[in-house]
PDB file of N, CA and C in Angstrom:
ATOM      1  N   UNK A   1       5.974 -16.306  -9.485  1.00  0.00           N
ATOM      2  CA  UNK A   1       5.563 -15.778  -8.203  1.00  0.00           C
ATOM      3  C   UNK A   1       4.754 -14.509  -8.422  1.00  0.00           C
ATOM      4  N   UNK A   2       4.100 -14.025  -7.552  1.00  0.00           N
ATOM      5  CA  UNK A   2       3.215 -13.109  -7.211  1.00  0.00           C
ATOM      6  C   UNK A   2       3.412 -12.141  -6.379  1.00  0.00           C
ATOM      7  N   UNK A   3       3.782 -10.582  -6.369  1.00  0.00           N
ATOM      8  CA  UNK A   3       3.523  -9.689  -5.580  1.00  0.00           C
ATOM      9  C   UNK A   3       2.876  -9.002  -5.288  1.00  0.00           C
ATOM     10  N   UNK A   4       2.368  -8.669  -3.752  1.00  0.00           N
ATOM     11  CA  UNK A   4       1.005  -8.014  -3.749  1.00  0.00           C
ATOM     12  C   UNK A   4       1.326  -6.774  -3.022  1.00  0.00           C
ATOM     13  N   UNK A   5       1.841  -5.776  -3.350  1.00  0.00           N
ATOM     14  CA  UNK A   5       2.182  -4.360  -2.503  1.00  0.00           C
ATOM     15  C   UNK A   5       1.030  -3.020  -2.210  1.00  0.00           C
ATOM     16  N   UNK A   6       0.969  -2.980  -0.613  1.00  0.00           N
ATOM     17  CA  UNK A   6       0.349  -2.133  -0.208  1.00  0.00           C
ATOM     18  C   UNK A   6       0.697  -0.804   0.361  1.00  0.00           C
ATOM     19  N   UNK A   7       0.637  -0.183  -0.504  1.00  0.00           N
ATOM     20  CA  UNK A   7       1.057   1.596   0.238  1.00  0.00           C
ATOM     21  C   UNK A   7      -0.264   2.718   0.406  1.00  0.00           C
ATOM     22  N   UNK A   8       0.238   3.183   1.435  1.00  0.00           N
ATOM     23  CA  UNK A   8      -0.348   4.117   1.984  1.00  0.00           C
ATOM     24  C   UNK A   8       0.165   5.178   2.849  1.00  0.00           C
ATOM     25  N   UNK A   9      -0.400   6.361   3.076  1.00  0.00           N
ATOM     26  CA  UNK A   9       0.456   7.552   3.364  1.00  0.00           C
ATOM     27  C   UNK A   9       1.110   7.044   5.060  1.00  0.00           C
ATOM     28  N   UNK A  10       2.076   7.872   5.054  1.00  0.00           N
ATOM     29  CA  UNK A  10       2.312   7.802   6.501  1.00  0.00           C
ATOM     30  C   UNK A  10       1.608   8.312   7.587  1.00  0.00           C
ATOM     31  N   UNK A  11       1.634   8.221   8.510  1.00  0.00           N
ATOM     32  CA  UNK A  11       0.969   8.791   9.666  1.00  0.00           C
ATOM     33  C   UNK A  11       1.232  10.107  10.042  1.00  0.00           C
ATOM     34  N   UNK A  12       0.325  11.075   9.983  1.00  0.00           N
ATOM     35  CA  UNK A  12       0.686  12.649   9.800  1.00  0.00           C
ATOM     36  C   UNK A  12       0.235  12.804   8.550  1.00  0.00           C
ATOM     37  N   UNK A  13       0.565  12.220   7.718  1.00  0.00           N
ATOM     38  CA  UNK A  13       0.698  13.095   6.420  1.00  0.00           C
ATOM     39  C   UNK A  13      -1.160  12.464   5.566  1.00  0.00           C
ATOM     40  N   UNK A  14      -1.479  14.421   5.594  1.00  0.00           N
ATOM     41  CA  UNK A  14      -2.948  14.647   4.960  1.00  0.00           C
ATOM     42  C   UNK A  14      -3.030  13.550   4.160  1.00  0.00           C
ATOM     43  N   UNK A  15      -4.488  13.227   4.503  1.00  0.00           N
ATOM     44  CA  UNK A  15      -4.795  11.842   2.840  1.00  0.00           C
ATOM     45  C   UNK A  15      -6.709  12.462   2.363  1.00  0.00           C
ATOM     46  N   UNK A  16      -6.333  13.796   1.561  1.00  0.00           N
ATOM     47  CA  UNK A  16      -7.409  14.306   1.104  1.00  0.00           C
ATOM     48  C   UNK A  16      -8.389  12.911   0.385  1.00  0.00           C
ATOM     49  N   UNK A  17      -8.401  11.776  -0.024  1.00  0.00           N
ATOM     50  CA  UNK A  17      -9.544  11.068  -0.599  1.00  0.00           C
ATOM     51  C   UNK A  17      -9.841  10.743   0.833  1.00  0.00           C
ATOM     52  N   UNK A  18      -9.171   9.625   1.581  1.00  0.00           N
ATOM     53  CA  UNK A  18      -9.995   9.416   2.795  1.00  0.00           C
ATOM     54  C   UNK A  18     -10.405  10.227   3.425  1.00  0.00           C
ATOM     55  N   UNK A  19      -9.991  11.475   3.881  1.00  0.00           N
ATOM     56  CA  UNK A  19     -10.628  12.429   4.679  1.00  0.00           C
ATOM     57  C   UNK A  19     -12.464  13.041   4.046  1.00  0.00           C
ATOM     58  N   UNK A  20     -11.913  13.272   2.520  1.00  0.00           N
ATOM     59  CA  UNK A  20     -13.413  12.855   2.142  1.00  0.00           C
ATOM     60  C   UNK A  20     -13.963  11.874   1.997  1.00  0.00           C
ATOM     61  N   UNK A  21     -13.921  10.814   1.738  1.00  0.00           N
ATOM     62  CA  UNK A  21     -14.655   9.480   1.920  1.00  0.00           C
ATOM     63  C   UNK A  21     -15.416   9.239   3.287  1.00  0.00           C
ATOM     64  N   UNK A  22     -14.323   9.866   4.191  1.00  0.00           N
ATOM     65  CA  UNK A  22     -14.980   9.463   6.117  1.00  0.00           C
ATOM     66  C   UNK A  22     -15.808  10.964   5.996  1.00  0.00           C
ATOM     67  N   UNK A  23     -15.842  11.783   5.441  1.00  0.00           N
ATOM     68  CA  UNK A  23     -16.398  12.913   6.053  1.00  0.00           C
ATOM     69  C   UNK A  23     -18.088  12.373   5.488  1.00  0.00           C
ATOM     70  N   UNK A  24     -17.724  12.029   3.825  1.00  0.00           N
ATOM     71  CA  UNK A  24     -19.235  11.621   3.065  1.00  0.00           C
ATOM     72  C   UNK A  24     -19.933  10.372   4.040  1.00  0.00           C
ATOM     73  N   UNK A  25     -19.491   9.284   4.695  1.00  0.00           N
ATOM     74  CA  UNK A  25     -19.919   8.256   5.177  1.00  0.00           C
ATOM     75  C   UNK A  25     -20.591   8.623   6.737  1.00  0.00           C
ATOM     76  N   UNK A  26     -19.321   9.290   7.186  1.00  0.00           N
ATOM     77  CA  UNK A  26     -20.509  10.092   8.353  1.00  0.00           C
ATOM     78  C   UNK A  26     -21.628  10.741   8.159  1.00  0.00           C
ATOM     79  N   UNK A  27     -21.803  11.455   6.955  1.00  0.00           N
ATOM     80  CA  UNK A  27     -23.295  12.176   6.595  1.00  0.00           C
ATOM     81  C   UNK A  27     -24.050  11.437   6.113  1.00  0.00           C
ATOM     82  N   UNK A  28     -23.603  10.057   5.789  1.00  0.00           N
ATOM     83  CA  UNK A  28     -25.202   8.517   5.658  1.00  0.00           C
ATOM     84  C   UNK A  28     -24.764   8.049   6.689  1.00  0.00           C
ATOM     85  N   UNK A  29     -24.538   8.895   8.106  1.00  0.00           N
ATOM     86  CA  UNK A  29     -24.922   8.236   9.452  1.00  0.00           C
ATOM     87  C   UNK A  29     -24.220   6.919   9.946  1.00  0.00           C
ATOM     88  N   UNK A  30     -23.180   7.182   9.495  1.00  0.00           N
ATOM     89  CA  UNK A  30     -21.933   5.643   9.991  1.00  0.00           C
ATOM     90  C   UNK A  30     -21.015   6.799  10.684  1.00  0.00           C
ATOM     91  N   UNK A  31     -21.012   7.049  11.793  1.00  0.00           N
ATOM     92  CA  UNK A  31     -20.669   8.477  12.540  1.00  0.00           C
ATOM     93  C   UNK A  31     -19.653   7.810  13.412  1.00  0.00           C
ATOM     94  N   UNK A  32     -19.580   6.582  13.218  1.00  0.00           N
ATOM     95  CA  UNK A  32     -18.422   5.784  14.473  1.00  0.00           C
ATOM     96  C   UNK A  32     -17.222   5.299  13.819  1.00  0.00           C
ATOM     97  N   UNK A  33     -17.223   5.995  12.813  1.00  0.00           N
ATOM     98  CA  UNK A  33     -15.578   6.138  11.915  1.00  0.00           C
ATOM     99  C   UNK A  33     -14.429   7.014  12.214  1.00  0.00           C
ATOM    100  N   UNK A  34     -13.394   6.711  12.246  1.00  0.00           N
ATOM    101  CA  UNK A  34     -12.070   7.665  12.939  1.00  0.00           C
ATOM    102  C   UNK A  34     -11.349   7.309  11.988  1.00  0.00           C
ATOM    103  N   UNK A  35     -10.696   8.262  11.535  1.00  0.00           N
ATOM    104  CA  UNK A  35      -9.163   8.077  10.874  1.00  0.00           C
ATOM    105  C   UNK A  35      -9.393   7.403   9.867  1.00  0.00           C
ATOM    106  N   UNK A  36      -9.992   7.446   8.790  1.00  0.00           N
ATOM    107  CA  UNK A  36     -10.432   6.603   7.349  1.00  0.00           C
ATOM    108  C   UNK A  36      -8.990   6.837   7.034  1.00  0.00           C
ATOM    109  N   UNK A  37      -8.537   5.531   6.409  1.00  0.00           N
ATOM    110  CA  UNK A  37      -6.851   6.327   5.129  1.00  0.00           C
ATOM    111  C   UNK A  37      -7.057   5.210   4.248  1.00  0.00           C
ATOM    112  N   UNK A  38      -7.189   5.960   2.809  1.00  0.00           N
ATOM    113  CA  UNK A  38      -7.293   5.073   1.687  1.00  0.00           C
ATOM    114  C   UNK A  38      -5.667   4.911   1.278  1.00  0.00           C
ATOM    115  N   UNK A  39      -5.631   3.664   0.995  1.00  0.00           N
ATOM    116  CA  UNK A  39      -4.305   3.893   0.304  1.00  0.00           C
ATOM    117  C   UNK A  39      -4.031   2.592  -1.404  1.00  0.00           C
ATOM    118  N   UNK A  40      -3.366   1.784  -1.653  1.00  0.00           N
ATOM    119  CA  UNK A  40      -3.586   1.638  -3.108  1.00  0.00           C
ATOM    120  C   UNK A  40      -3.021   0.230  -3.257  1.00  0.00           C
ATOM    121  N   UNK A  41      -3.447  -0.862  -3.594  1.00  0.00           N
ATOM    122  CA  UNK A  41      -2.882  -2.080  -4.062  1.00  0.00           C
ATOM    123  C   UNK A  41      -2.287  -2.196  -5.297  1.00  0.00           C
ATOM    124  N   UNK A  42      -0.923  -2.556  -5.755  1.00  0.00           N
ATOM    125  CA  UNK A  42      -0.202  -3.336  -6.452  1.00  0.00           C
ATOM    126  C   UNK A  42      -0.151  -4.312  -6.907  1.00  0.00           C
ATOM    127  N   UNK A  43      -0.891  -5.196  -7.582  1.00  0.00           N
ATOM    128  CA  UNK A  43       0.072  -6.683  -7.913  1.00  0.00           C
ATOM    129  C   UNK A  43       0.711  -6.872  -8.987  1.00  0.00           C
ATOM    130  N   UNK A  44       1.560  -7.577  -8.813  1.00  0.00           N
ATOM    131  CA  UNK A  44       2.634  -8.022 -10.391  1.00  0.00           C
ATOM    132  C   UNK A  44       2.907  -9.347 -10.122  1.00  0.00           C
ATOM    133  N   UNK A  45       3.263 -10.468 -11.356  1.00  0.00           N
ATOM    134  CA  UNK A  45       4.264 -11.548 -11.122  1.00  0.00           C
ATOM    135  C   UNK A  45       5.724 -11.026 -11.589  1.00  0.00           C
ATOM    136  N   UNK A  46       6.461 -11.791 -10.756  1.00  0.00           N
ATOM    137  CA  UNK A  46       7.444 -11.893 -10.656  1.00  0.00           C
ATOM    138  C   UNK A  46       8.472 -13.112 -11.192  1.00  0.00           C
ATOM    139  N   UNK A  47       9.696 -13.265 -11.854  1.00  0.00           N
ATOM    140  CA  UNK A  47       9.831 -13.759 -12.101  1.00  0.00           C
ATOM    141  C   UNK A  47      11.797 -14.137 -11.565  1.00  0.00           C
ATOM    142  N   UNK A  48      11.894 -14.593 -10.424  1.00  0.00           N
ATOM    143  CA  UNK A  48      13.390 -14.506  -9.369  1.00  0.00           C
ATOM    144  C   UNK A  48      13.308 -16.118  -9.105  1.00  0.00           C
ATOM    145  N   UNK A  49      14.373 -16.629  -8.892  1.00  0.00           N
ATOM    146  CA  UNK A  49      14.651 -17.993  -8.750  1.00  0.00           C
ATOM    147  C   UNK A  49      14.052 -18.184  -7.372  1.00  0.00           C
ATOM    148  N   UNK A  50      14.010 -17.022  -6.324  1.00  0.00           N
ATOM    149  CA  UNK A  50      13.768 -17.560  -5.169  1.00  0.00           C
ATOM    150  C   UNK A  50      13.009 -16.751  -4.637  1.00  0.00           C
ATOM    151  N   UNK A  51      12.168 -16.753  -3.604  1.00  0.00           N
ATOM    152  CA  UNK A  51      11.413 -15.810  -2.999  1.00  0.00           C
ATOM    153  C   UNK A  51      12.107 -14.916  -2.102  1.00  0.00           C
ATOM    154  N   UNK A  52      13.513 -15.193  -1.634  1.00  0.00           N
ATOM    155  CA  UNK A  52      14.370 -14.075  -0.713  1.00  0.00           C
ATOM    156  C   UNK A  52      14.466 -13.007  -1.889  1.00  0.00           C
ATOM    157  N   UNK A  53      15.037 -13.554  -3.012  1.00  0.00           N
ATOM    158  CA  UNK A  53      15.066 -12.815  -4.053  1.00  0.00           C
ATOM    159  C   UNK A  53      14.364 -11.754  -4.562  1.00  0.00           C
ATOM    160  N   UNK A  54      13.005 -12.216  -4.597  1.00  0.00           N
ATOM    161  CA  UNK A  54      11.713 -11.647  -5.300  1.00  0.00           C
ATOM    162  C   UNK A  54      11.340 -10.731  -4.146  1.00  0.00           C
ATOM    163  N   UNK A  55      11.602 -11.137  -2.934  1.00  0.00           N
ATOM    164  CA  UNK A  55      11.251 -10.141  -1.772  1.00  0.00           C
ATOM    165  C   UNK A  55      12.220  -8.898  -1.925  1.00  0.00           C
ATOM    166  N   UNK A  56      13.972  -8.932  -2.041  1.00  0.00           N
ATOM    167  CA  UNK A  56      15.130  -7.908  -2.217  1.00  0.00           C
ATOM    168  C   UNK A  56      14.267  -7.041  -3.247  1.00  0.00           C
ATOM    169  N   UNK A  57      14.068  -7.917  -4.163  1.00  0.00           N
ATOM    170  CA  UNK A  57      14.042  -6.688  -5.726  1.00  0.00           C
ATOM    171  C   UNK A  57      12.933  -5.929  -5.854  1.00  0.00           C
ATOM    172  N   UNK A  58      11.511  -6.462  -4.934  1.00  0.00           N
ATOM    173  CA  UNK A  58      10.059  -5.882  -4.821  1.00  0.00           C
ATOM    174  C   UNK A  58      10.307  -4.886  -4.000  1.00  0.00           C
ATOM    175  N   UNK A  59      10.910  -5.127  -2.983  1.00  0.00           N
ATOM    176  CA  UNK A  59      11.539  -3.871  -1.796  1.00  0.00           C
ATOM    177  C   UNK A  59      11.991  -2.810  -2.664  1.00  0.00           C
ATOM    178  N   UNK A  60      12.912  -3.238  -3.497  1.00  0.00           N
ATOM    179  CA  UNK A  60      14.264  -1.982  -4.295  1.00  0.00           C
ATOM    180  C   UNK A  60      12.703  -0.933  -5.215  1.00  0.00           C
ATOM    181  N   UNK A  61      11.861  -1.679  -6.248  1.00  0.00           N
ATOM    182  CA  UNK A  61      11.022  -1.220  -6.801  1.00  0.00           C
ATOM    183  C   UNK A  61      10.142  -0.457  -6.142  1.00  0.00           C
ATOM    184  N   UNK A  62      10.208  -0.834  -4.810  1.00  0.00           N
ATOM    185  CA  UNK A  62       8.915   0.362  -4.190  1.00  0.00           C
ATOM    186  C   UNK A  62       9.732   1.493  -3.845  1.00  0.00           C
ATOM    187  N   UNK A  63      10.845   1.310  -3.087  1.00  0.00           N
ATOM    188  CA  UNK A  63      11.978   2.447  -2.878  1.00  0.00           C
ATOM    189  C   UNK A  63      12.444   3.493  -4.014  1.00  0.00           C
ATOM    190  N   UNK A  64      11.920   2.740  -4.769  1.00  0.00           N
ATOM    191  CA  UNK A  64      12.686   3.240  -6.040  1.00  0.00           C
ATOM    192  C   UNK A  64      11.614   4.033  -7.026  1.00  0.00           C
ATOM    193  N   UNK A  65      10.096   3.654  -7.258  1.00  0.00           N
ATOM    194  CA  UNK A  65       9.467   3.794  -7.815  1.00  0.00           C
ATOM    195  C   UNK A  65       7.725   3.758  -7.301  1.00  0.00           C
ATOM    196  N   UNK A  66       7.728   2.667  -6.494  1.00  0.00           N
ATOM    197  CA  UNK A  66       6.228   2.412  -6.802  1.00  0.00           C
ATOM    198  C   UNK A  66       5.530   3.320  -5.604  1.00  0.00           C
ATOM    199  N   UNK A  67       6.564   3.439  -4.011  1.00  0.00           N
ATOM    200  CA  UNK A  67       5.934   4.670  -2.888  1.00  0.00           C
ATOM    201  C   UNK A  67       6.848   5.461  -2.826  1.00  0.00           C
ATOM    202  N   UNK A  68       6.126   6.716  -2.494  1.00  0.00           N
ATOM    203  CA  UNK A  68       6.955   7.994  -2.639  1.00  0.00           C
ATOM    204  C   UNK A  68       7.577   7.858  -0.510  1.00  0.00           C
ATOM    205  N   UNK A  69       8.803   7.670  -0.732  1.00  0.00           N
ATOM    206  CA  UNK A  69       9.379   7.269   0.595  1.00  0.00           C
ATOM    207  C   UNK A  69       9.009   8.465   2.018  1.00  0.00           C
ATOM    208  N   UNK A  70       8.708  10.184   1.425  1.00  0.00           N
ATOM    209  CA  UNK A  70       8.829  11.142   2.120  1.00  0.00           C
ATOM    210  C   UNK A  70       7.592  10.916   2.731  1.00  0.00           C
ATOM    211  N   UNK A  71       6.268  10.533   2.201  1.00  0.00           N
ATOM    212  CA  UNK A  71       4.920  10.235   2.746  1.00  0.00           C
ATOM    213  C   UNK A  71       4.491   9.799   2.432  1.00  0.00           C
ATOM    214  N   UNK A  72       4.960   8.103   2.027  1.00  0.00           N
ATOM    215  CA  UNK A  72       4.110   7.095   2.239  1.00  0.00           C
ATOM    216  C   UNK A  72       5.169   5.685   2.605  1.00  0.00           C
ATOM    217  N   UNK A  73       3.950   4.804   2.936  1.00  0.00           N
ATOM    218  CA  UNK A  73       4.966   3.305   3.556  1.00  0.00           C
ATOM    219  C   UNK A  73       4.232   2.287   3.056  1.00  0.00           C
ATOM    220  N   UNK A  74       5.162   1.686   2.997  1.00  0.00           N
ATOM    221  CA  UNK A  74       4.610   0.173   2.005  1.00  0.00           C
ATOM    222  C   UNK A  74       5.181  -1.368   2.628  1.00  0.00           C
ATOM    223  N   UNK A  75       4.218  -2.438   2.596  1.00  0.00           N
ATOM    224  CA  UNK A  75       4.431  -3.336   2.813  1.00  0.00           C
ATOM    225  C   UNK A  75       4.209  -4.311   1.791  1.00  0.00           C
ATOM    226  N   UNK A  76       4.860  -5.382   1.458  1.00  0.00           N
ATOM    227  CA  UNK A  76       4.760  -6.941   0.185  1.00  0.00           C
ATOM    228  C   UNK A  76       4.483  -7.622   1.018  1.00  0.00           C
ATOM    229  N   UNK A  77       3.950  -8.587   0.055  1.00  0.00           N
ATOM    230  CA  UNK A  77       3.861  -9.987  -0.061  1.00  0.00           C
ATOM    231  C   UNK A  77       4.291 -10.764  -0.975  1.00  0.00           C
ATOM    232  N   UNK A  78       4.983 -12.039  -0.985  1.00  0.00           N
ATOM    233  CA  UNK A  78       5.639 -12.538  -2.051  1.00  0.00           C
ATOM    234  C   UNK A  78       4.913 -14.129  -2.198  1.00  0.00           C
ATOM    235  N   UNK A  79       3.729 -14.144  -3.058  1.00  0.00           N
ATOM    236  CA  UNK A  79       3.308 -15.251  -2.750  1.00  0.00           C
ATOM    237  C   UNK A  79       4.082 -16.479  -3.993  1.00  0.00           C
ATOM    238  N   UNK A  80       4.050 -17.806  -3.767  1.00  0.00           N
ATOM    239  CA  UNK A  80       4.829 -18.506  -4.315  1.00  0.00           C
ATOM    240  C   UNK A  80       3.173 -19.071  -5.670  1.00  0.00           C
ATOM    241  N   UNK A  81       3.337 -19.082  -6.735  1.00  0.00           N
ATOM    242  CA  UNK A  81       2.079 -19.791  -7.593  1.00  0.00           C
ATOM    243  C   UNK A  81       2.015 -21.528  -8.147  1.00  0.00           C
TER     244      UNK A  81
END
């Protein structure tokens, strides 16, 4: 199996690359941008008998390691190969 985890900061909390990224893109005149937030893709295989499984233990790893819980949030995907 396949996991595909997406984190990104929480809401409130400063995200200095996007804030520059939207500030640079408005000055080549794309001026109808709000709220840019970059945030970071994950993938790994996985290797759990079941996908409830592979979903528990991908959860525990982001909690645990892969997003920092105080300001940022993360969502999986558990695709089957």
């Amino acid at each position: 199996m396949k996991a595909r985890i997406h984190v990104f900061y929480k809401d409130g909390v400063f995200d200095p690359q996007g804030n520059t990224v939207e500030e640079s893109l408005k000055k080549m005149g794309f001026s109808r941008i709000k709220n840019l937030r970059i945030g970071r893709v994950i993938d790994l295989e996985v290797d759990y008998p079941s996908k409830e499984e592979a979903k528990r233990e991908v959860t525990k790893m982001c909690e645990k390691l892969l997003a920092n819980p105080v300001i940022e949030s993360f969502k999986h995907e558990i695709m089957e190969t």
